[in-house]
Amino acid sequence: MFFLPAATVAEAVTRIFSLTGAAEAGTRGEKRAIVALRDALGLDIDVARTNARMAQQIAEVLRVEWRPSYEELNRVNLDGLNALLEGATDAYHENSLRRLAGQRPGRLSGPEWLAFQPAQSKIEAVNRISALTNSGPEWLGPGSKEHKRVLVNLANSLAPELDTRLSKTKLGAALANAFDAPWSAECESTGETISLVGLNTLLAGAERRLGKLGSDRAMLLGTPEEEGKALAAALLDAWRASAHPDGSKRVIWDARKCIHWMLDQGVTEGPNQNEWQGFYWESRGRAVLNAAFTPNPSPPRTRYGNTAFDYSLRYVWDLKAHTEAWRYPVSGRTLTGQGVAPLNDQESMSACIEDQGLGFLMAGGVAVADEDETFVEWHRQFKAAQGVKSKPSNSGRSRQRKAAFEPHHVEAFYFHNLPALEAAKAAGQVTGFQQGKQAPDEEGTEGRARRPKYNLSVPKARGSLLAVARFDWPRVES
């Protein structure tokens, strides 16, 4: 079994919640994650005890060695949470970790619903419902609203006698009645929206009608293409366009805010990097996906050599941010960026693709140049305050910094096997390159050499069999 440690405390907590099936109730803090593990293991530990002591007792049950280094002032640090997470993951695979009621609707408490495994998010729910009717991957509309077609497809497949011209909430109630599933006011939200309770009620009813109650959720997304679309849709839904002083509505990642977010989440490397947007997309994206989809009880291998790919459900995925253009706010210029996006080292990519295939979830957009250099000055002061010494450049020149990044779309690309990789090379969609050396530790020295990587020609890949999904963030220009 391959375990991928959480990169942040927030990710560790989210994955513990996902494993245990615990429902959200306000903040997802360290204490609540430990209590969720306690409850899922059926342990009698007083919540008045410190987090560290509770965690130590849980570790004993999980057969995990508890080390003093896992504790900081009676709290559990990231290493300690990862130790609990790994033990809980093993217990989950051994079926010794009891799934909590979590998102299970309260009215689905009868013995006939005992095998039902609720979806932990609306994006998981609509995709599982859609998979039951072979209707293809689903995504959420503005405001995290499910599309009516999810219910229409369900009715056409399992209850063709129903009038699909009914409003969405009335159609949901009619479907629940046809499935003998309990429908209540909590199944509906304002604005003709079905709540997660309602979607889980319909999912349970449809699964029971088809004899699939309790079936493997990770298998329901089916192919890499279907999984890639569902994951990309979940990532798109995690960021919302906001109003800006110029009157436009866009998604913008402000460098300072993203760096502080990573710092608060315990991301150790990203806050100090020039390419902060890639680390932000990776760390927050992993947290989004871990919260959106129930984990696979038998996950695929994610580590090859020194490379740990970011996420897996049924298939393995890595998250990449790609700069398609540069915008210079002071001069008003816009320059086209590179058409190629660096991927991972060739050896690890080839090994993973040969074993099981490999996908990429890519955020493409426009970098906002730090034209007046206020950000680079702030960043240097920030790093100095963290005790980080800025490394010299191999070329002796300072690279253009990004004061912000405006993502325009999420795309998914997938390599099924080595022949697919070789075909992509032959078509010029994938090329190899030798990345420059790492930054030297001291002036007058050279940085360490890097392993050869692959580049993806994004424009060429979009028109190929590698492309499996694309979703665009809505933008309203001023």
Short mmCIF file of C-alpha atoms in Angstrom, two decimals:
data_model
loop_
_atom_site.label_atom_id
_atom_site.label_comp_id
_atom_site.label_asym_id
_atom_site.label_seq_id
_atom_site.Cartn_x
_atom_site.Cartn_y
_atom_site.Cartn_z
CA MET A 1 0.00 0.00 0.00
CA PHE A 2 1.39 3.40 -1.01
CA PHE A 3 0.84 6.27 1.40
CA LEU A 4 1.20 9.89 0.28
CA PRO A 5 1.71 12.13 3.33
CA ALA A 6 -0.35 15.28 3.66
CA ALA A 7 1.57 18.43 2.79
CA THR A 8 -0.29 20.64 5.28
CA VAL A 9 -2.18 20.34 8.54
CA ALA A 10 -5.35 21.34 6.70
CA GLU A 11 -4.87 18.54 4.17
CA ALA A 12 -4.23 15.98 6.92
CA VAL A 13 -7.39 17.06 8.75
CA THR A 14 -9.45 16.98 5.55
CA ARG A 15 -8.25 13.47 4.69
CA ILE A 16 -9.03 12.21 8.20
CA PHE A 17 -12.54 13.61 7.86
CA SER A 18 -12.83 11.95 4.46
CA LEU A 19 -11.70 8.56 5.79
CA THR A 20 -14.01 8.64 8.79
CA GLY A 21 -17.01 10.12 7.00
CA ALA A 22 -17.43 12.75 9.71
CA ALA A 23 -19.73 15.63 8.86
CA GLU A 24 -18.59 19.23 8.83
CA ALA A 25 -19.65 21.34 11.79
CA GLY A 26 -17.95 24.68 11.55
CA THR A 27 -14.17 24.59 11.34
CA ARG A 28 -12.29 21.41 10.53
CA GLY A 29 -9.72 21.73 13.26
CA GLU A 30 -7.12 19.34 14.59
CA LYS A 31 -9.24 18.51 17.66
CA ARG A 32 -12.30 17.59 15.61
CA ALA A 33 -10.22 15.33 13.36
CA ILE A 34 -8.84 13.48 16.39
CA VAL A 35 -12.36 13.14 17.83
CA ALA A 36 -13.55 11.80 14.46
CA LEU A 37 -10.84 9.12 14.59
CA ARG A 38 -11.83 8.28 18.16
CA ASP A 39 -15.46 7.83 17.18
CA ALA A 40 -14.67 5.86 14.02
CA LEU A 41 -12.57 3.44 16.09
CA GLY A 42 -15.23 3.20 18.80
CA LEU A 43 -12.86 4.34 21.56
CA ASP A 44 -13.82 5.78 24.93
CA ILE A 45 -11.42 8.71 25.34
CA ASP A 46 -12.45 11.83 27.24
CA VAL A 47 -12.42 14.89 24.97
CA ALA A 48 -11.17 16.93 27.93
CA ARG A 49 -7.76 15.33 27.44
CA THR A 50 -5.17 17.23 25.43
CA ASN A 51 -4.93 16.64 21.70
CA ALA A 52 -1.53 15.00 22.16
CA ARG A 53 -2.76 12.51 24.77
CA MET A 54 -5.85 11.63 22.74
CA ALA A 55 -3.69 11.13 19.66
CA GLN A 56 -1.26 8.92 21.59
CA GLN A 57 -4.08 6.61 22.69
CA ILE A 58 -5.47 6.46 19.17
CA ALA A 59 -2.00 5.68 17.81
CA GLU A 60 -1.74 2.67 20.14
CA VAL A 61 -4.97 1.25 18.73
CA LEU A 62 -3.81 1.92 15.18
CA ARG A 63 -0.48 0.18 15.94
CA VAL A 64 1.41 3.39 15.16
CA GLU A 65 4.60 4.28 17.03
CA TRP A 66 4.01 7.60 18.80
CA ARG A 67 7.09 9.80 19.02
CA PRO A 68 7.70 12.84 21.25
CA SER A 69 8.54 14.82 18.11
CA TYR A 70 4.88 14.57 17.06
CA GLU A 71 3.86 16.93 19.87
CA GLU A 72 4.21 20.69 20.29
CA LEU A 73 2.80 22.20 23.49
CA ASN A 74 0.16 19.46 23.89
CA ARG A 75 -0.86 19.80 20.26
CA VAL A 76 -0.23 17.41 17.38
CA ASN A 77 1.98 18.69 14.55
CA LEU A 78 1.91 17.74 10.87
CA ASP A 79 4.20 14.73 11.37
CA GLY A 80 1.91 13.44 14.11
CA LEU A 81 -1.22 13.94 12.03
CA ASN A 82 0.44 12.12 9.13
CA ALA A 83 1.29 9.23 11.46
CA LEU A 84 -2.37 9.02 12.51
CA LEU A 85 -3.50 9.44 8.91
CA GLU A 86 -1.30 6.58 7.70
CA GLY A 87 -2.52 4.32 10.50
CA ALA A 88 -6.13 5.29 9.82
CA THR A 89 -5.63 4.66 6.10
CA ASP A 90 -4.40 1.13 6.84
CA ALA A 91 -7.37 0.59 9.16
CA TYR A 92 -9.72 1.86 6.46
CA HIS A 93 -8.33 -0.66 3.98
CA GLU A 94 -8.65 -3.43 6.58
CA ASN A 95 -12.30 -2.44 7.23
CA SER A 96 -11.51 -1.83 10.90
CA LEU A 97 -12.34 1.88 10.72
CA ARG A 98 -16.08 2.37 11.09
CA ARG A 99 -17.51 5.00 8.77
CA LEU A 100 -19.44 7.59 10.76
CA ALA A 101 -22.93 8.72 9.81
CA GLY A 102 -21.42 11.94 8.46
CA GLN A 103 -23.41 13.13 5.46
CA ARG A 104 -25.98 10.34 5.73
CA PRO A 105 -29.46 11.92 5.77
CA GLY A 106 -31.09 11.40 9.16
CA ARG A 107 -34.15 9.80 7.58
CA LEU A 108 -32.00 7.06 6.00
CA SER A 109 -31.54 5.34 9.34
CA GLY A 110 -33.55 2.18 8.70
CA PRO A 111 -31.95 -1.23 8.16
CA GLU A 112 -32.77 -1.12 4.45
CA TRP A 113 -30.32 1.80 4.05
CA LEU A 114 -27.53 0.40 6.22
CA ALA A 115 -25.17 -0.35 3.31
CA PHE A 116 -25.47 3.13 1.81
CA GLN A 117 -22.24 5.12 1.67
CA PRO A 118 -23.17 8.82 1.36
CA ALA A 119 -21.35 11.24 -0.92
CA GLN A 120 -19.34 13.76 1.04
CA SER A 121 -19.88 16.64 -1.40
CA LYS A 122 -22.34 17.73 -4.05
CA ILE A 123 -19.79 17.20 -6.82
CA GLU A 124 -19.31 13.59 -5.70
CA ALA A 125 -23.07 13.09 -5.41
CA VAL A 126 -23.97 14.34 -8.90
CA ASN A 127 -21.19 12.29 -10.48
CA ARG A 128 -22.26 9.12 -8.68
CA ILE A 129 -25.88 9.68 -9.72
CA SER A 130 -24.81 10.36 -13.30
CA ALA A 131 -22.65 7.23 -13.34
CA LEU A 132 -25.67 5.10 -12.39
CA THR A 133 -27.39 6.17 -15.62
CA ASN A 134 -24.24 6.23 -17.79
CA SER A 135 -24.87 9.92 -18.46
CA GLY A 136 -21.25 11.03 -18.30
CA PRO A 137 -19.36 13.25 -15.86
CA GLU A 138 -21.12 16.16 -14.17
CA TRP A 139 -20.11 19.54 -12.79
CA LEU A 140 -21.81 22.22 -10.73
CA GLY A 141 -23.18 25.49 -12.01
CA PRO A 142 -22.82 28.97 -10.46
CA GLY A 143 -23.36 28.96 -6.72
CA SER A 144 -22.54 25.23 -6.53
CA LYS A 145 -25.93 24.39 -8.03
CA GLU A 146 -26.52 20.97 -9.55
CA HIS A 147 -27.87 20.90 -13.10
CA LYS A 148 -31.45 19.74 -13.59
CA ARG A 149 -30.26 17.28 -16.25
CA VAL A 150 -28.88 15.07 -13.44
CA LEU A 151 -32.43 14.49 -12.24
CA VAL A 152 -33.89 14.34 -15.76
CA ASN A 153 -31.41 11.62 -16.75
CA LEU A 154 -32.22 9.73 -13.55
CA ALA A 155 -35.94 9.94 -14.25
CA ASN A 156 -35.59 8.89 -17.89
CA SER A 157 -33.55 5.87 -16.85
CA LEU A 158 -35.26 4.65 -13.68
CA ALA A 159 -38.66 6.37 -13.52
CA PRO A 160 -39.79 7.15 -17.10
CA GLU A 161 -43.36 7.67 -15.95
CA LEU A 162 -42.42 10.96 -14.26
CA ASP A 163 -42.97 14.34 -15.91
CA THR A 164 -39.49 15.82 -16.31
CA ARG A 165 -41.03 19.26 -16.95
CA LEU A 166 -41.58 19.56 -13.20
CA SER A 167 -39.41 22.07 -11.36
CA LYS A 168 -36.13 20.69 -10.11
CA THR A 169 -37.21 20.39 -6.47
CA LYS A 170 -40.58 18.85 -7.39
CA LEU A 171 -38.86 16.39 -9.71
CA GLY A 172 -36.49 15.49 -6.88
CA ALA A 173 -39.43 14.83 -4.55
CA ALA A 174 -41.17 12.75 -7.24
CA LEU A 175 -38.02 10.67 -7.81
CA ALA A 176 -37.63 10.05 -4.08
CA ASN A 177 -41.25 8.91 -3.91
CA ALA A 178 -40.70 6.56 -6.85
CA PHE A 179 -37.65 5.09 -5.08
CA ASP A 180 -39.43 4.82 -1.70
CA ALA A 181 -36.77 7.15 -0.28
CA PRO A 182 -37.74 9.69 2.42
CA TRP A 183 -37.94 13.29 1.14
CA SER A 184 -38.18 16.24 3.49
CA ALA A 185 -37.74 20.01 3.57
CA GLU A 186 -34.03 19.63 4.35
CA CYS A 187 -33.60 18.02 0.92
CA GLU A 188 -34.21 21.40 -0.71
CA SER A 189 -32.44 24.76 -0.56
CA THR A 190 -33.44 28.23 -1.66
CA GLY A 191 -33.37 29.10 -5.33
CA GLU A 192 -34.66 25.76 -6.67
CA THR A 193 -31.61 23.90 -5.41
CA ILE A 194 -31.29 20.34 -4.13
CA SER A 195 -29.19 20.15 -0.95
CA LEU A 196 -26.51 17.54 -0.31
CA VAL A 197 -29.06 15.76 1.90
CA GLY A 198 -31.45 15.64 -1.05
CA LEU A 199 -28.82 14.43 -3.50
CA ASN A 200 -27.73 11.70 -1.08
CA THR A 201 -31.38 10.69 -0.64
CA LEU A 202 -31.81 10.32 -4.41
CA LEU A 203 -28.46 8.54 -4.69
CA ALA A 204 -29.44 6.04 -2.01
CA GLY A 205 -32.82 5.42 -3.62
CA ALA A 206 -31.34 4.94 -7.09
CA GLU A 207 -28.59 2.63 -5.81
CA ARG A 208 -31.15 0.50 -4.00
CA ARG A 209 -33.38 0.37 -7.11
CA LEU A 210 -30.40 -0.90 -9.13
CA GLY A 211 -29.11 -3.28 -6.46
CA LYS A 212 -25.91 -1.25 -6.07
CA LEU A 213 -26.32 0.01 -2.51
CA GLY A 214 -22.87 0.15 -0.92
CA SER A 215 -20.99 -0.47 -4.17
CA ASP A 216 -17.41 0.77 -4.60
CA ARG A 217 -17.60 4.54 -5.03
CA ALA A 218 -14.15 4.95 -6.57
CA MET A 219 -15.08 2.55 -9.36
CA LEU A 220 -18.19 4.55 -10.23
CA LEU A 221 -16.27 7.30 -12.03
CA GLY A 222 -15.10 4.62 -14.45
CA THR A 223 -12.57 5.77 -17.02
CA PRO A 224 -9.70 8.26 -16.67
CA GLU A 225 -11.68 10.60 -18.93
CA GLU A 226 -14.69 10.52 -16.61
CA GLU A 227 -12.56 10.89 -13.49
CA GLY A 228 -10.56 13.74 -15.02
CA LYS A 229 -13.73 15.67 -15.85
CA ALA A 230 -15.11 15.19 -12.33
CA LEU A 231 -11.86 16.30 -10.68
CA ALA A 232 -11.48 19.31 -12.96
CA ALA A 233 -15.07 20.32 -12.23
CA ALA A 234 -14.46 20.11 -8.48
CA LEU A 235 -11.38 22.31 -8.79
CA LEU A 236 -13.25 24.88 -10.86
CA ASP A 237 -16.01 25.06 -8.24
CA ALA A 238 -13.51 25.82 -5.46
CA TRP A 239 -12.67 29.33 -6.72
CA ARG A 240 -15.33 31.94 -7.39
CA ALA A 241 -15.04 35.10 -9.48
CA SER A 242 -15.10 38.26 -7.38
CA ALA A 243 -15.65 41.93 -8.18
CA HIS A 244 -12.58 44.13 -8.68
CA PRO A 245 -12.08 47.92 -8.58
CA ASP A 246 -12.12 48.16 -12.39
CA GLY A 247 -15.67 46.76 -12.44
CA SER A 248 -14.70 43.32 -13.72
CA LYS A 249 -15.49 39.96 -12.11
CA ARG A 250 -12.65 37.46 -12.29
CA VAL A 251 -10.79 34.83 -10.33
CA ILE A 252 -7.45 36.32 -9.29
CA TRP A 253 -4.82 34.79 -7.03
CA ASP A 254 -3.07 37.66 -5.27
CA ALA A 255 0.52 36.66 -4.53
CA ARG A 256 0.62 38.04 -0.99
CA LYS A 257 -2.70 36.43 -0.01
CA CYS A 258 -1.74 33.06 -1.52
CA ILE A 259 1.64 33.09 0.19
CA HIS A 260 0.04 33.86 3.54
CA TRP A 261 -2.52 31.09 2.94
CA MET A 262 0.28 28.59 2.35
CA LEU A 263 2.13 29.83 5.42
CA ASP A 264 -1.01 29.43 7.55
CA GLN A 265 -1.56 25.91 6.20
CA GLY A 266 1.99 24.82 6.98
CA VAL A 267 3.23 24.58 3.38
CA THR A 268 6.98 24.72 3.92
CA GLU A 269 8.45 25.35 0.46
CA GLY A 270 5.85 27.21 -1.60
CA PRO A 271 5.72 30.56 0.27
CA ASN A 272 9.39 31.22 -0.47
CA GLN A 273 9.35 30.29 -4.16
CA ASN A 274 9.24 32.65 -7.13
CA GLU A 275 6.73 30.30 -8.80
CA TRP A 276 4.41 30.53 -5.81
CA GLN A 277 1.28 30.05 -7.96
CA GLY A 278 2.25 26.46 -8.80
CA PHE A 279 2.69 25.53 -5.14
CA TYR A 280 -0.57 27.28 -4.24
CA TRP A 281 -2.51 25.41 -6.95
CA GLU A 282 -0.97 22.13 -5.86
CA SER A 283 -1.53 22.52 -2.11
CA ARG A 284 -4.98 24.06 -2.20
CA GLY A 285 -6.05 21.82 -5.08
CA ARG A 286 -5.14 18.71 -3.12
CA ALA A 287 -7.18 19.97 -0.18
CA VAL A 288 -10.15 20.61 -2.47
CA LEU A 289 -10.05 17.14 -4.03
CA ASN A 290 -9.55 15.37 -0.71
CA ALA A 291 -12.61 17.17 0.65
CA ALA A 292 -14.73 16.56 -2.46
CA PHE A 293 -14.28 12.81 -3.00
CA THR A 294 -14.38 9.87 -0.63
CA PRO A 295 -10.98 8.12 -0.72
CA ASN A 296 -10.36 4.97 -2.70
CA PRO A 297 -9.94 2.02 -0.30
CA SER A 298 -7.31 0.58 -2.68
CA PRO A 299 -5.45 3.60 -4.07
CA PRO A 300 -2.89 3.32 -6.87
CA ARG A 301 0.80 3.93 -6.39
CA THR A 302 1.68 7.64 -6.38
CA ARG A 303 5.44 7.71 -5.65
CA TYR A 304 8.09 6.86 -8.23
CA GLY A 305 11.68 7.51 -7.23
CA ASN A 306 11.89 10.96 -5.67
CA THR A 307 8.63 12.09 -7.28
CA ALA A 308 5.33 11.92 -5.40
CA PHE A 309 2.41 12.75 -7.67
CA ASP A 310 -0.19 14.96 -6.05
CA TYR A 311 -3.47 13.05 -5.97
CA SER A 312 -5.18 9.78 -6.75
CA LEU A 313 -8.71 8.45 -6.72
CA ARG A 314 -8.84 5.51 -9.09
CA TYR A 315 -6.13 7.04 -11.27
CA VAL A 316 -3.01 9.13 -10.55
CA TRP A 317 -2.96 12.88 -11.19
CA ASP A 318 -0.49 15.73 -10.81
CA LEU A 319 -1.44 19.40 -10.54
CA LYS A 320 0.32 22.04 -12.66
CA ALA A 321 -0.12 25.80 -13.14
CA HIS A 322 0.72 27.13 -16.61
CA THR A 323 1.39 30.76 -17.56
CA GLU A 324 -0.19 31.34 -20.98
CA ALA A 325 0.40 35.10 -21.08
CA TRP A 326 1.85 38.02 -19.12
CA ARG A 327 -0.02 41.23 -18.35
CA TYR A 328 1.95 44.37 -17.41
CA PRO A 329 -0.48 46.61 -15.47
CA VAL A 330 1.67 49.77 -15.50
CA SER A 331 2.47 49.88 -19.21
CA GLY A 332 -0.71 48.12 -20.34
CA ARG A 333 1.22 45.55 -22.38
CA THR A 334 0.21 41.90 -22.77
CA LEU A 335 2.74 39.33 -23.95
CA THR A 336 2.14 35.74 -24.97
CA GLY A 337 3.70 33.22 -22.61
CA GLN A 338 5.34 29.95 -23.49
CA GLY A 339 3.15 27.39 -25.21
CA VAL A 340 4.84 24.56 -23.35
CA ALA A 341 4.24 23.62 -19.73
CA PRO A 342 6.94 21.79 -17.75
CA LEU A 343 5.73 18.48 -16.35
CA ASN A 344 7.80 16.07 -14.21
CA ASP A 345 11.09 14.25 -14.60
CA GLN A 346 11.11 11.81 -17.49
CA GLU A 347 12.05 8.75 -15.47
CA SER A 348 9.26 8.98 -12.90
CA MET A 349 6.65 9.93 -15.51
CA SER A 350 7.56 7.04 -17.78
CA ALA A 351 7.53 4.56 -14.89
CA CYS A 352 4.09 5.67 -13.71
CA ILE A 353 2.64 5.73 -17.23
CA GLU A 354 3.98 2.25 -17.91
CA ASP A 355 2.48 0.91 -14.67
CA GLN A 356 -0.96 2.51 -14.73
CA GLY A 357 -1.19 5.75 -16.71
CA LEU A 358 -0.82 9.33 -15.47
CA GLY A 359 -2.93 12.48 -15.72
CA PHE A 360 -2.39 16.20 -15.24
CA LEU A 361 -4.85 18.76 -13.89
CA MET A 362 -3.65 22.09 -15.24
CA ALA A 363 -4.69 25.62 -14.31
CA GLY A 364 -3.91 27.89 -17.24
CA GLY A 365 -4.05 31.65 -17.10
CA VAL A 366 -2.37 35.04 -17.15
CA ALA A 367 0.47 36.16 -14.89
CA VAL A 368 0.26 39.75 -13.64
CA ALA A 369 3.82 41.07 -13.77
CA ASP A 370 5.39 42.75 -10.77
CA GLU A 371 6.20 45.68 -13.01
CA ASP A 372 6.85 48.21 -10.25
CA GLU A 373 8.79 45.61 -8.19
CA THR A 374 6.75 46.24 -5.04
CA PHE A 375 5.99 42.53 -4.72
CA VAL A 376 9.58 41.35 -5.06
CA GLU A 377 10.62 43.79 -2.34
CA TRP A 378 7.79 42.57 -0.10
CA HIS A 379 8.71 38.95 -0.83
CA ARG A 380 12.34 39.48 0.10
CA GLN A 381 11.31 41.05 3.40
CA PHE A 382 8.83 38.21 3.97
CA LYS A 383 11.51 35.55 3.43
CA ALA A 384 13.96 37.39 5.64
CA ALA A 385 11.36 37.46 8.41
CA GLN A 386 11.02 33.68 8.03
CA GLY A 387 14.79 33.27 8.32
CA VAL A 388 15.12 32.28 4.66
CA LYS A 389 18.14 33.54 2.75
CA SER A 390 17.47 34.38 -0.90
CA LYS A 391 19.69 32.29 -3.14
CA PRO A 392 21.72 33.90 -5.93
CA SER A 393 20.79 33.33 -9.57
CA ASN A 394 22.86 31.06 -11.83
CA SER A 395 22.65 33.69 -14.58
CA GLY A 396 23.23 36.66 -12.30
CA ARG A 397 19.93 38.19 -13.45
CA SER A 398 16.71 38.46 -11.46
CA ARG A 399 13.66 36.85 -13.09
CA GLN A 400 10.39 38.70 -13.58
CA ARG A 401 8.12 38.07 -10.59
CA LYS A 402 4.37 37.49 -10.59
CA ALA A 403 2.38 39.85 -8.37
CA ALA A 404 -0.77 37.87 -9.12
CA PHE A 405 -2.06 35.07 -11.30
CA GLU A 406 -5.44 35.03 -13.04
CA PRO A 407 -6.50 31.44 -13.82
CA HIS A 408 -8.80 31.18 -16.83
CA HIS A 409 -9.48 27.45 -17.04
CA VAL A 410 -8.83 23.99 -15.65
CA GLU A 411 -7.80 21.32 -18.14
CA ALA A 412 -7.20 17.61 -17.71
CA PHE A 413 -4.75 15.63 -19.85
CA TYR A 414 -4.14 11.89 -19.55
CA PHE A 415 -1.48 9.44 -20.76
CA HIS A 416 -2.99 5.94 -20.82
CA ASN A 417 0.23 4.01 -21.49
CA LEU A 418 3.74 4.23 -22.95
CA PRO A 419 2.52 3.97 -26.57
CA ALA A 420 0.37 7.06 -25.87
CA LEU A 421 3.45 8.87 -24.53
CA GLU A 422 5.53 7.86 -27.56
CA ALA A 423 2.75 8.95 -29.93
CA ALA A 424 2.60 12.31 -28.15
CA LYS A 425 6.36 12.70 -28.62
CA ALA A 426 6.11 11.86 -32.31
CA ALA A 427 3.32 14.44 -32.75
CA GLY A 428 5.31 17.14 -30.97
CA GLN A 429 2.83 17.29 -28.10
CA VAL A 430 5.50 16.19 -25.62
CA THR A 431 9.17 17.11 -25.78
CA GLY A 432 12.09 16.49 -23.48
CA PHE A 433 14.23 19.24 -22.02
CA GLN A 434 17.05 19.68 -19.57
CA GLN A 435 15.94 22.15 -16.94
CA GLY A 436 18.52 24.62 -15.72
CA LYS A 437 20.47 23.95 -12.57
CA GLN A 438 19.03 24.65 -9.16
CA ALA A 439 19.90 27.98 -7.58
CA PRO A 440 23.35 27.88 -5.97
CA ASP A 441 23.64 27.99 -2.21
CA GLU A 442 26.37 30.63 -2.26
CA GLU A 443 27.63 33.34 -4.60
CA GLY A 444 30.31 32.12 -6.98
CA THR A 445 29.13 28.48 -6.93
CA GLU A 446 26.94 26.45 -9.26
CA GLY A 447 23.62 24.88 -8.37
CA ARG A 448 22.96 21.16 -8.56
CA ALA A 449 21.90 19.64 -11.88
CA ARG A 450 18.29 18.60 -12.33
CA ARG A 451 16.94 15.45 -13.96
CA PRO A 452 15.62 15.74 -17.54
CA LYS A 453 11.93 16.63 -17.69
CA TYR A 454 9.09 16.48 -20.17
CA ASN A 455 7.32 19.53 -21.59
CA LEU A 456 3.69 19.50 -22.71
CA SER A 457 2.83 21.64 -25.72
CA VAL A 458 -0.56 22.75 -24.42
CA PRO A 459 -1.95 24.09 -27.75
CA LYS A 460 -1.07 20.84 -29.53
CA ALA A 461 -2.27 18.64 -26.67
CA ARG A 462 -5.69 20.36 -26.64
CA GLY A 463 -6.47 18.93 -30.06
CA SER A 464 -5.26 15.43 -29.25
CA LEU A 465 -6.46 12.31 -27.48
CA LEU A 466 -4.54 13.48 -24.40
CA ALA A 467 -7.20 16.14 -23.67
CA VAL A 468 -10.04 14.80 -21.51
CA ALA A 469 -11.63 17.92 -19.96
CA ARG A 470 -11.69 21.70 -19.94
CA PHE A 471 -13.74 24.05 -17.77
CA ASP A 472 -13.48 27.86 -17.91
CA TRP A 473 -13.96 30.26 -15.03
CA PRO A 474 -16.62 32.85 -15.91
CA ARG A 475 -15.23 36.35 -16.38
CA VAL A 476 -17.00 39.67 -16.77
CA GLU A 477 -14.66 42.30 -18.19
CA SER A 478 -14.96 45.97 -17.25
#
